[in-house]
Coordinates of C-alpha atoms and ligand atoms in Angstrom, one line a residue:
M1 CA 160.2 125.6 134.3
K2 CA 157.1 126.7 132.4
T3 CA 159.0 126.7 129.2
Y4 CA 160.3 123.3 130.0
L5 CA 156.9 121.8 130.7
R6 CA 155.7 123.3 127.5
M7 CA 158.5 121.7 125.6
L8 CA 157.6 118.4 127.1
Q9 CA 154.1 118.7 125.7
Y10 CA 155.7 117.8 122.4
V11 CA 156.9 114.5 123.9
K12 CA 153.4 113.3 124.8
P13 CA 152.5 111.7 121.5
Y14 CA 155.5 109.4 121.9
L15 CA 154.8 108.2 125.4
A16 CA 154.7 104.5 124.5
R17 CA 158.1 104.7 122.9
I18 CA 159.5 106.7 125.8
I19 CA 158.3 104.0 128.2
I20 CA 160.0 101.4 126.2
A21 CA 163.2 103.5 126.1
L22 CA 162.9 103.9 129.9
C23 CA 162.8 100.2 130.4
V24 CA 165.8 99.7 128.2
M25 CA 167.6 102.4 130.2
V26 CA 166.9 100.6 133.5
I27 CA 168.4 97.5 132.0
T28 CA 171.5 99.3 130.8
A29 CA 171.9 101.0 134.1
G30 CA 171.7 97.6 135.8
L31 CA 174.3 96.2 133.4
T32 CA 176.6 99.2 134.1
A33 CA 176.4 98.5 137.8
A34 CA 177.1 94.8 137.1
S35 CA 180.2 95.7 135.0
F36 CA 181.7 97.5 138.1
Y37 CA 180.6 94.8 140.5
V38 CA 182.4 92.1 138.6
I39 CA 185.7 93.6 139.8
K40 CA 185.0 92.3 143.3
P41 CA 184.9 88.6 142.5
V42 CA 187.8 89.0 140.1
I43 CA 190.0 90.1 143.0
D44 CA 188.5 88.2 145.8
K45 CA 187.8 84.9 144.0
I46 CA 190.7 84.8 141.6
L47 CA 193.6 87.1 142.5
A48 CA 193.4 87.0 146.3
N49 CA 191.8 83.5 146.7
P50 CA 193.8 81.1 148.9
D51 CA 191.7 78.2 147.5
K52 CA 193.4 77.5 144.2
A53 CA 190.8 75.1 142.9
E54 CA 188.0 77.6 143.4
A55 CA 190.2 80.3 141.8
L56 CA 190.6 78.1 138.7
R57 CA 186.9 77.6 138.4
Y58 CA 186.3 81.4 138.6
I59 CA 189.0 82.2 136.1
R60 CA 187.0 80.3 133.5
L61 CA 183.7 81.7 134.5
L62 CA 184.3 85.4 135.1
P63 CA 185.9 86.3 131.7
I64 CA 182.8 84.9 130.0
A65 CA 180.6 86.8 132.4
V66 CA 182.4 90.0 131.5
I67 CA 182.0 89.5 127.8
L68 CA 178.3 88.7 128.3
I69 CA 177.7 91.8 130.5
Y70 CA 179.4 94.2 128.0
A71 CA 177.8 92.6 124.9
L72 CA 174.4 92.9 126.4
K73 CA 175.1 96.4 127.6
G74 CA 176.1 97.2 124.0
V75 CA 173.0 95.8 122.5
F76 CA 170.8 97.8 124.9
L77 CA 172.8 100.9 124.5
Y78 CA 172.2 100.7 120.8
I79 CA 168.4 100.3 121.2
Q80 CA 168.4 103.1 123.8
G81 CA 170.3 105.5 121.5
Y82 CA 168.2 104.7 118.5
L83 CA 164.9 105.1 120.3
I84 CA 165.9 108.3 122.0
N85 CA 167.2 109.9 118.9
W86 CA 164.2 108.8 116.9
I87 CA 161.9 110.5 119.5
G88 CA 164.1 113.6 119.6
N89 CA 164.1 114.1 115.9
K90 CA 160.5 113.3 115.5
I91 CA 159.7 116.0 118.1
I92 CA 161.8 118.5 116.1
W93 CA 159.9 117.6 113.0
D94 CA 156.6 118.3 114.8
M95 CA 157.9 121.5 116.3
R96 CA 159.2 122.9 113.0
N97 CA 155.9 122.0 111.4
S98 CA 153.8 123.7 114.0
L99 CA 156.0 126.7 114.1
Y100 CA 155.9 127.1 110.3
R101 CA 152.1 126.5 110.3
H102 CA 151.7 129.2 112.9
I103 CA 154.0 131.7 111.3
T104 CA 152.4 131.3 107.9
N105 CA 149.0 131.9 109.6
L106 CA 150.1 135.2 111.1
S107 CA 149.0 138.6 109.6
M108 CA 150.9 141.0 107.4
R109 CA 151.6 143.3 110.3
F110 CA 153.6 140.6 112.0
F111 CA 155.8 140.2 108.9
N112 CA 156.2 144.0 108.5
N113 CA 157.8 144.1 112.0
Q114 CA 160.0 141.0 111.7
K115 CA 163.4 140.4 110.1
M116 CA 163.0 137.4 107.9
G117 CA 166.4 136.1 108.8
V118 CA 165.4 136.1 112.5
L119 CA 162.3 134.1 111.7
I120 CA 164.3 131.6 109.7
S121 CA 166.8 131.3 112.6
R122 CA 163.9 130.5 114.9
I123 CA 162.8 127.6 112.8
T124 CA 166.3 126.3 112.1
N125 CA 168.8 127.0 114.8
D126 CA 166.6 127.5 117.8
V127 CA 164.5 124.4 117.2
T128 CA 167.8 122.4 116.8
L129 CA 168.9 123.6 120.2
M130 CA 165.6 122.5 121.6
Q131 CA 166.1 119.1 120.1
G132 CA 169.4 119.0 122.0
A133 CA 167.5 119.3 125.2
V134 CA 164.8 116.9 124.4
A135 CA 167.2 114.2 123.3
N136 CA 169.5 114.9 126.2
V137 CA 166.8 114.9 128.9
L138 CA 165.4 111.7 127.5
G139 CA 168.7 110.0 126.9
N140 CA 171.4 111.3 129.0
L141 CA 169.6 112.8 132.0
I142 CA 167.3 109.9 132.7
G143 CA 170.1 107.5 131.8
S144 CA 172.5 109.2 134.1
V145 CA 170.0 109.3 136.9
L146 CA 169.3 105.6 136.5
N147 CA 173.0 104.9 136.3
I148 CA 173.6 107.0 139.5
I149 CA 170.8 105.0 141.2
G150 CA 172.4 101.8 140.1
L151 CA 175.9 102.7 141.1
V152 CA 174.8 104.2 144.5
S153 CA 172.9 101.0 145.2
L154 CA 176.0 99.0 144.4
L155 CA 178.0 101.3 146.7
F156 CA 175.6 100.7 149.6
Y157 CA 175.5 97.0 148.8
L158 CA 179.3 96.9 149.0
N159 CA 179.6 98.9 152.1
W160 CA 177.0 101.3 153.5
F161 CA 179.4 103.4 155.6
L162 CA 181.8 104.1 152.8
A163 CA 178.8 104.7 150.5
L164 CA 177.5 107.4 152.8
M165 CA 180.9 109.1 152.8
A166 CA 181.1 109.0 149.0
I167 CA 177.7 110.6 148.4
I168 CA 178.2 113.4 151.0
V169 CA 180.1 115.1 148.3
F170 CA 177.1 115.4 146.0
P171 CA 175.3 118.4 147.6
I172 CA 178.6 120.3 147.3
A173 CA 178.7 119.5 143.6
V174 CA 175.1 120.8 143.0
L175 CA 176.0 124.4 143.7
P176 CA 178.4 124.8 140.8
I177 CA 176.0 123.1 138.5
I178 CA 173.4 125.7 139.3
Q179 CA 175.8 128.5 139.0
F180 CA 177.3 127.4 135.7
G181 CA 173.8 126.8 134.3
K182 CA 172.8 130.4 134.9
K183 CA 175.9 131.6 133.0
M184 CA 175.3 129.2 130.2
K185 CA 171.7 130.4 129.8
A186 CA 172.7 134.0 129.5
A187 CA 175.4 133.2 127.0
A188 CA 173.0 131.0 125.0
R189 CA 170.5 133.9 124.8
G190 CA 173.2 136.1 123.4
T191 CA 174.4 133.5 120.8
Q192 CA 170.9 132.8 119.6
E193 CA 170.1 136.5 119.2
K194 CA 173.3 137.0 117.2
M195 CA 172.6 133.9 115.1
G196 CA 169.3 135.5 114.2
D197 CA 171.1 138.7 113.2
I198 CA 173.6 136.7 111.2
T199 CA 170.8 134.9 109.3
A200 CA 169.1 138.3 108.8
V201 CA 172.2 139.8 107.2
L202 CA 172.7 136.8 105.0
N203 CA 169.1 136.8 103.9
E204 CA 169.1 140.5 103.2
S205 CA 172.4 140.7 101.4
F206 CA 171.8 137.6 99.2
N207 CA 168.3 138.8 98.4
G208 CA 169.6 142.2 97.5
I209 CA 172.9 141.1 95.9
R210 CA 172.2 143.2 92.8
I211 CA 171.9 146.3 94.8
V212 CA 174.9 145.4 97.0
K213 CA 177.0 145.0 93.9
A214 CA 175.6 148.0 92.0
F215 CA 176.4 150.3 95.0
G216 CA 179.8 148.7 95.6
M217 CA 178.7 147.8 99.1
E218 CA 180.3 144.4 99.3
E219 CA 182.9 145.6 101.7
Y220 CA 180.3 147.3 103.9
E221 CA 178.2 144.1 104.0
R222 CA 181.3 142.1 104.8
R223 CA 182.1 144.4 107.7
R224 CA 178.5 144.2 109.0
F225 CA 178.6 140.4 108.7
N226 CA 182.0 140.3 110.4
S227 CA 180.9 142.5 113.3
D228 CA 177.9 140.2 114.0
L229 CA 180.3 137.2 113.8
Q230 CA 182.5 138.9 116.3
R231 CA 179.7 139.4 118.8
F232 CA 178.6 135.8 118.2
F233 CA 182.1 134.7 118.9
D234 CA 182.1 136.7 122.2
Y235 CA 178.9 135.2 123.4
T236 CA 180.0 131.7 122.4
M237 CA 183.2 132.1 124.3
R238 CA 181.3 133.3 127.3
G239 CA 179.4 130.0 127.2
V240 CA 182.6 128.1 126.6
R241 CA 184.2 129.6 129.7
A242 CA 181.3 128.6 131.8
S243 CA 181.1 125.0 130.4
S244 CA 184.9 124.5 130.4
L245 CA 185.2 125.7 134.0
S246 CA 182.4 123.5 135.1
S247 CA 184.1 120.2 134.3
P248 CA 187.4 120.8 136.2
T249 CA 185.4 122.1 139.1
M250 CA 183.2 119.0 139.2
E251 CA 186.3 116.8 138.9
T252 CA 188.1 118.5 141.7
I253 CA 185.1 118.0 144.0
G254 CA 185.0 114.4 142.9
A255 CA 188.7 113.9 143.6
I256 CA 188.2 115.1 147.2
G257 CA 185.5 112.4 147.6
I258 CA 187.7 109.7 146.1
A259 CA 190.7 110.8 148.2
A260 CA 188.6 110.5 151.4
I261 CA 187.4 107.0 150.4
I262 CA 191.0 105.9 149.6
F263 CA 192.0 107.0 153.0
V264 CA 189.1 105.5 155.0
A265 CA 188.7 102.3 152.9
G266 CA 192.4 101.8 152.5
S267 CA 192.7 101.9 156.3
A268 CA 189.9 99.4 156.6
V269 CA 191.7 97.0 154.2
I270 CA 194.9 97.3 156.2
N271 CA 192.9 96.5 159.4
G272 CA 191.4 93.5 157.7
T273 CA 187.7 94.8 158.0
L274 CA 187.4 95.2 154.2
T275 CA 188.4 92.8 151.4
T276 CA 190.7 94.0 148.7
G277 CA 188.0 93.1 146.1
T278 CA 185.4 95.3 147.8
F279 CA 187.9 98.1 147.9
F280 CA 188.6 98.0 144.2
A281 CA 185.0 97.5 143.2
F282 CA 184.2 100.4 145.4
I283 CA 186.8 102.7 143.9
A284 CA 185.8 101.7 140.4
A285 CA 182.1 102.3 141.1
I286 CA 182.9 105.8 142.5
T287 CA 185.1 106.6 139.5
G288 CA 182.2 105.5 137.3
L289 CA 179.8 107.5 139.4
Y290 CA 181.4 110.9 139.3
P291 CA 181.4 111.2 135.5
Q292 CA 177.7 110.6 135.6
V293 CA 177.3 113.5 138.0
K294 CA 179.5 115.5 135.7
K295 CA 177.3 114.6 132.8
L296 CA 174.3 116.0 134.7
N297 CA 176.2 119.2 134.8
D298 CA 176.9 119.2 131.0
M299 CA 173.3 118.4 130.4
N300 CA 172.2 121.3 132.5
N301 CA 174.2 123.5 130.1
V302 CA 172.5 122.1 127.1
I303 CA 169.1 122.4 128.8
Q304 CA 169.7 126.1 129.6
Q305 CA 170.5 126.8 126.0
A306 CA 167.3 125.0 125.0
L307 CA 165.2 126.9 127.5
S308 CA 166.5 130.1 126.1
A309 CA 165.7 128.9 122.5
G310 CA 162.3 127.6 123.7
E311 CA 161.3 131.0 125.1
R312 CA 161.8 132.6 121.7
V313 CA 160.0 129.9 119.9
F314 CA 157.1 130.0 122.2
E315 CA 157.0 133.8 122.0
I316 CA 156.3 133.3 118.3
L317 CA 153.8 130.6 118.9
D318 CA 152.0 132.9 121.4
T319 CA 151.6 135.7 118.8
K320 CA 148.0 135.7 117.8
P321 CA 147.1 136.3 114.2
E322 CA 145.5 139.7 113.9
I323 CA 143.2 138.8 111.1
N324 CA 140.8 136.1 112.1
D325 CA 137.7 134.6 110.6
L326 CA 134.8 135.8 112.8
P327 CA 132.8 133.1 114.4
G328 CA 130.2 132.0 111.8
A329 CA 132.2 133.4 108.9
K330 CA 130.8 132.0 105.7
E331 CA 131.9 130.7 102.4
Y332 CA 131.2 133.2 99.6
P333 CA 131.7 131.6 96.2
E334 CA 130.2 134.3 94.0
F335 CA 130.5 138.0 93.6
K336 CA 127.1 139.4 92.5
N337 CA 126.7 143.2 92.8
S338 CA 129.2 145.6 94.3
I339 CA 132.0 146.3 96.7
T340 CA 131.6 149.2 99.1
F341 CA 134.0 151.1 101.4
T342 CA 132.2 153.1 104.1
D343 CA 134.2 155.7 106.1
V344 CA 137.2 153.4 106.2
K345 CA 140.0 154.6 108.4
F346 CA 143.3 152.8 108.8
A347 CA 146.7 153.3 110.4
Y348 CA 149.9 151.2 110.3
N349 CA 151.1 153.0 113.4
P350 CA 148.6 154.0 116.1
G351 CA 147.5 157.6 115.6
E352 CA 148.9 158.1 112.1
N353 CA 145.9 157.5 109.9
V354 CA 147.0 156.5 106.4
L355 CA 143.4 156.3 105.3
K356 CA 141.2 159.0 106.7
G357 CA 137.6 158.0 105.8
I358 CA 137.4 156.4 102.4
N359 CA 134.1 155.9 100.7
L360 CA 133.9 153.9 97.5
E361 CA 131.4 151.9 95.5
I362 CA 132.6 149.5 92.8
K363 CA 129.9 147.9 90.7
K364 CA 130.3 144.4 89.2
G365 CA 132.0 144.5 85.9
Q366 CA 133.4 148.0 86.3
V367 CA 136.9 149.1 85.8
F368 CA 137.5 151.2 88.9
A369 CA 140.7 153.2 88.9
V370 CA 142.6 154.8 91.8
V371 CA 145.2 157.4 91.1
G372 CA 147.2 159.7 93.3
P373 CA 150.7 160.7 94.3
S374 CA 153.0 158.1 95.7
G375 CA 152.4 157.4 99.4
S376 CA 148.8 158.6 99.2
G377 CA 147.3 155.3 100.4
K378 CA 146.4 153.5 97.1
S379 CA 148.1 150.2 97.9
T380 CA 146.8 150.3 101.4
T381 CA 143.2 150.6 100.1
A382 CA 143.8 147.5 98.0
D383 CA 145.4 145.6 100.9
L384 CA 142.3 146.3 103.0
L385 CA 140.0 144.9 100.3
A386 CA 142.1 141.7 100.2
R387 CA 142.0 141.8 104.1
F388 CA 145.7 141.8 104.7
Y389 CA 144.7 144.3 107.3
D390 CA 141.4 145.3 109.0
P391 CA 140.2 148.9 109.0
H392 CA 140.2 150.5 112.4
E393 CA 136.9 152.2 111.6
G394 CA 134.3 151.9 109.0
E395 CA 133.6 148.8 106.9
I396 CA 134.2 147.1 103.7
K397 CA 131.4 145.1 102.2
I398 CA 131.0 142.7 99.3
D399 CA 127.4 142.4 98.2
G400 CA 126.4 144.0 101.5
I401 CA 128.4 141.5 103.6
D402 CA 131.1 142.8 105.8
I403 CA 134.3 141.0 104.5
R404 CA 135.1 140.0 108.1
H405 CA 132.1 137.7 107.9
I406 CA 133.5 135.9 104.9
K407 CA 136.1 133.2 105.4
Q408 CA 139.5 134.6 104.5
E409 CA 140.1 131.7 102.2
A410 CA 136.8 132.3 100.4
L411 CA 137.5 136.0 100.2
R412 CA 140.9 135.6 98.7
K413 CA 139.4 133.1 96.1
L414 CA 137.3 136.0 94.9
I415 CA 140.3 138.3 94.4
G416 CA 143.3 138.1 92.1
I417 CA 146.2 140.4 92.6
V418 CA 148.9 141.5 90.2
T419 CA 151.4 144.0 91.6
Q420 CA 154.5 145.8 90.6
E421 CA 156.9 143.3 92.2
T422 CA 156.0 139.9 91.0
I423 CA 156.5 137.0 93.4
L424 CA 157.7 133.9 91.6
F425 CA 159.0 130.7 93.2
N426 CA 162.0 128.7 92.4
D427 CA 160.1 126.1 90.5
T428 CA 159.1 125.3 86.9
I429 CA 157.3 127.9 84.8
K430 CA 154.3 125.5 84.8
A431 CA 154.1 125.2 88.5
N432 CA 154.5 129.0 88.9
I433 CA 151.5 129.6 86.6
A434 CA 149.4 127.0 88.4
Y435 CA 150.4 128.2 91.8
G436 CA 147.4 128.1 94.1
D437 CA 145.5 125.8 91.9
G438 CA 146.1 122.6 93.7
E439 CA 146.9 120.3 90.8
I440 CA 148.5 121.4 87.6
N441 CA 146.2 121.2 84.6
E442 CA 148.3 121.4 81.4
T443 CA 145.6 122.8 79.1
K444 CA 144.6 125.5 81.6
V445 CA 148.3 126.5 82.0
L446 CA 148.8 126.7 78.3
D447 CA 145.6 128.8 77.7
A448 CA 146.5 131.1 80.5
A449 CA 150.1 131.5 79.2
K450 CA 148.7 132.3 75.7
A451 CA 146.3 134.9 77.0
A452 CA 149.0 136.5 79.1
N453 CA 151.3 136.8 76.0
A454 CA 153.7 134.5 77.7
H455 CA 153.5 131.4 75.6
D456 CA 156.0 132.6 73.0
F457 CA 158.8 133.3 75.3
I458 CA 158.1 130.2 77.4
V459 CA 158.5 127.8 74.5
K460 CA 161.9 129.5 73.7
Q461 CA 163.2 128.5 77.2
P462 CA 165.5 125.5 77.4
E463 CA 162.8 123.2 78.7
A464 CA 159.7 125.2 77.8
Y465 CA 157.1 124.9 80.5
E466 CA 159.3 122.7 82.6
T467 CA 162.1 125.3 82.9
M468 CA 163.2 126.1 86.4
I469 CA 163.1 129.9 86.7
G470 CA 165.6 130.3 89.5
D471 CA 165.2 131.9 92.9
R472 CA 162.4 134.5 92.6
G473 CA 162.6 134.2 88.9
V474 CA 166.0 135.7 88.5
R475 CA 166.5 134.0 85.1
L476 CA 163.6 136.0 83.5
S477 CA 163.3 139.6 82.5
G478 CA 160.9 142.0 84.3
G479 CA 158.3 141.9 81.6
Q480 CA 158.5 138.1 81.4
R481 CA 158.0 137.8 85.1
Q482 CA 155.1 140.1 85.0
R483 CA 153.4 138.1 82.2
L484 CA 153.8 134.9 84.3
A485 CA 152.1 136.7 87.2
I486 CA 149.3 137.7 84.9
A487 CA 149.0 134.1 83.5
R488 CA 148.8 133.0 87.1
A489 CA 145.9 135.4 87.8
I490 CA 144.2 134.3 84.5
L491 CA 144.4 130.7 85.6
K492 CA 143.0 131.5 89.0
N493 CA 140.1 133.2 87.2
P494 CA 138.9 135.4 90.1
P495 CA 135.8 137.6 89.6
I496 CA 137.6 140.6 91.3
L497 CA 141.0 141.8 90.1
I498 CA 143.4 144.1 91.8
L499 CA 146.1 145.6 89.6
D500 CA 148.6 147.6 91.7
E501 CA 150.9 149.5 89.3
A502 CA 151.3 146.3 87.4
T503 CA 153.1 148.0 84.5
S504 CA 155.0 150.7 86.2
S505 CA 158.4 149.1 86.4
L506 CA 158.5 148.0 82.7
D507 CA 160.1 149.4 79.6
S508 CA 157.7 150.5 76.9
E509 CA 158.1 147.4 74.7
S510 CA 157.3 145.0 77.5
E511 CA 154.6 147.3 78.6
I512 CA 152.8 146.9 75.4
L513 CA 152.9 143.1 75.7
V514 CA 152.0 143.2 79.4
Q515 CA 149.2 145.7 78.7
E516 CA 147.7 143.4 76.1
A517 CA 148.0 140.6 78.6
I518 CA 146.3 142.7 81.2
N519 CA 143.5 143.6 78.8
N520 CA 142.9 139.9 78.4
L521 CA 143.0 139.4 82.1
M522 CA 140.4 142.2 82.8
K523 CA 137.8 140.7 80.4
N524 CA 134.6 139.8 82.3
R525 CA 136.0 140.9 85.6
T526 CA 135.6 143.7 88.1
T527 CA 138.9 145.5 88.2
F528 CA 140.4 147.7 90.9
V529 CA 143.3 149.2 89.1
I530 CA 145.9 151.4 90.7
A531 CA 148.0 153.2 88.1
H532 CA 150.5 155.8 88.1
R533 CA 150.5 156.0 84.3
L534 CA 147.3 157.8 83.6
S535 CA 147.2 156.3 80.1
T536 CA 146.1 153.0 81.6
V537 CA 143.1 154.5 83.4
R538 CA 141.7 156.7 80.6
N539 CA 139.0 154.2 79.8
A540 CA 138.0 153.3 83.3
D541 CA 134.4 153.4 84.3
K542 CA 135.2 155.5 87.3
I543 CA 138.4 157.1 88.6
V544 CA 139.0 158.3 92.2
V545 CA 141.9 160.5 93.1
I546 CA 143.4 159.8 96.5
D547 CA 145.7 162.3 98.2
G548 CA 146.9 162.0 101.8
G549 CA 144.4 159.2 102.6
V550 CA 141.4 161.2 101.4
I551 CA 139.4 161.0 98.2
K552 CA 139.8 164.3 96.6
E553 CA 138.1 163.9 93.2
E554 CA 136.1 161.3 91.4
G555 CA 134.5 160.8 88.0
K556 CA 135.3 159.8 84.5
H557 CA 138.5 160.9 82.7
E558 CA 136.9 163.8 80.8
E559 CA 134.9 164.9 83.9
L560 CA 138.0 165.0 86.0
L561 CA 140.0 166.9 83.4
A562 CA 137.2 169.4 83.2
K563 CA 137.5 170.0 87.0
N564 CA 141.0 171.3 86.4
G565 CA 142.1 169.9 89.8
I566 CA 144.7 167.4 91.1
Y567 CA 143.8 164.9 88.3
T568 CA 144.6 167.5 85.7
K569 CA 147.8 168.3 87.4
L570 CA 148.8 164.6 87.5
Y571 CA 147.8 164.2 84.0
N572 CA 149.7 167.2 82.7
M573 CA 152.8 166.0 84.6
Q574 CA 152.5 162.6 82.9
F575 CA 151.8 164.2 79.5
K576 CA 154.9 166.2 79.6
L577 CA 157.0 163.2 80.7
H578 CA 155.7 161.0 77.9
E579 CA 155.5 163.3 74.9
Ligands
ADP601 N1 153.8 148.3 106.1 C1 153.8 149.6 106.4 N2 154.1 150.0 107.6 C2 154.0 151.3 107.9 N3 153.7 152.3 107.1 C3 153.4 151.9 105.8 C4 153.4 150.6 105.4 N4 153.0 150.5 104.1 C5 152.8 151.8 103.7 N5 153.0 152.6 104.7 C6 152.8 154.1 104.7 O1 151.4 154.3 104.4 C7 151.3 155.4 103.5 C8 150.5 154.9 102.2 O2 151.2 153.9 101.6 P1 150.7 153.2 100.3 O3 149.3 152.8 100.5 O4 151.6 152.1 100.0 O5 150.8 154.4 99.2 P2 150.7 154.3 97.6 O6 150.3 152.9 97.2 O7 149.5 155.3 97.3 O8 151.9 154.8 97.1 C9 152.7 155.8 103.1 O9 152.9 157.0 103.9 C10 153.6 154.7 103.6 O10 154.8 155.2 104.1
MG602 MG1 151.6 151.6 96.1

């Protein structure tokens, strides 16, 4: 119920249209009742009328009335259908938007713990199911209820005693509706979960198709996909059993009602207390009534599916972003002096500190290098500076201001990031370089591309700067992708730069080009460089060595070598590898 009320919140903005739709529905319900009522005069005034002259008059009148009633009903049904579907689809649009807005606002930790495919499934499949409910409730449920009211009124108007008999069956019909609804909801929960898994497998295997092929895992992925499909099928069939059983059950109950009416009303016609016309109109109205009740049952099934989908969607909407602008957080357009880390501790999982008290000071204009074994916490340190996570203890300050007091947007404007895996979008080269810059300025793009050593290969592409680079840049080499990422950072022109092993996945030829590009990028900036190749940090103003989340050594290249500690060990390892 709570979920339902919440879903209806999305209906609010369209109240005016809904009211119009309701009025239209009242009219169609009236016309539906009229279409059944018309049987009575057809029989009593035409077929069983002893007065031939009157019968002749009616035979001209009634066919025209029938055409009018159905034509009008058709027009209003069209308006009704159009309005309801318009509202339903508009609501889905709103819902998808608010869901996407909310998800993109959530913190990194949320994404670490989620399967992408499942998130995609929430926005696509689950929201579609919710639309089913909104459109059904608005259209069919209310329409059916109105139709039922119309037809029941007609029954009472025709003969109240028989009407009472006919509707006594309803309470009996409600029980299976409830029962089947429960089954449907359980089945729906299963199918939706499986649909999420299916999307997740698709997403993962298509994204990783190179690896899938390289390891000959196609068959394994096919089996994994198939077993999810199998479970999806099982849940679907569970739902099908409930919904397919519900119709015959409802019909059988209805038939009992109709049988009773035939017996009682038939007897009344034989005794002469009921006209044949009333009898037929009555039976017709009853046969028109039961399908409406059955429809209520079908809708209940759709609604149960939607409720189950709604619960998941609201679960995401209720997830609070972990990283928030503190009240009174400020803009901070300029970096003036220094960045400091004071006793920064951080854990991804409670109790397992990845950073165990980091103290750093980076002065404006410095090249500050962080080295250390893999898994020592270098990237985590950089992520904290960009505020993808907040430290659990200690503080990070820019010019003496805790970064939590700077608006996230303003903070990220100060920082440019180039990492090992470059993130490109399936768009033109130009748009990828200008990503994040609002409008695309051609000269800025060109300058950035030149400075990033990217111009030469870009103009060789089929459509130069207008070339589409494919999903995640699959049509480019690793070095080319990296130089586009650098061009993007150059164009953004941030005062602070984070380079996280930006060259580590490249061959030596691209590395030279990329290194040149990086040197251009680093000009007049403060750089936080994480490198596992020590050749890139030799000239740094300061080097810190992190190991196991603790700073073990710091100083300049020569000073560190002189200490003959971890740095020297790392350096010798590299030296041997590269000579
Ligand atoms: N998203 C994450 N969730 C949980 N643990 C993580 C996550 N990212 C990194 N870690 C762990 O934190 C530690 C430090 O990782 P990281 O900072 O990436 O190391 P480095 O960049 O120095 O190689 C590693 O033990 C790693 O397994
Ligand atoms: Mg790393």
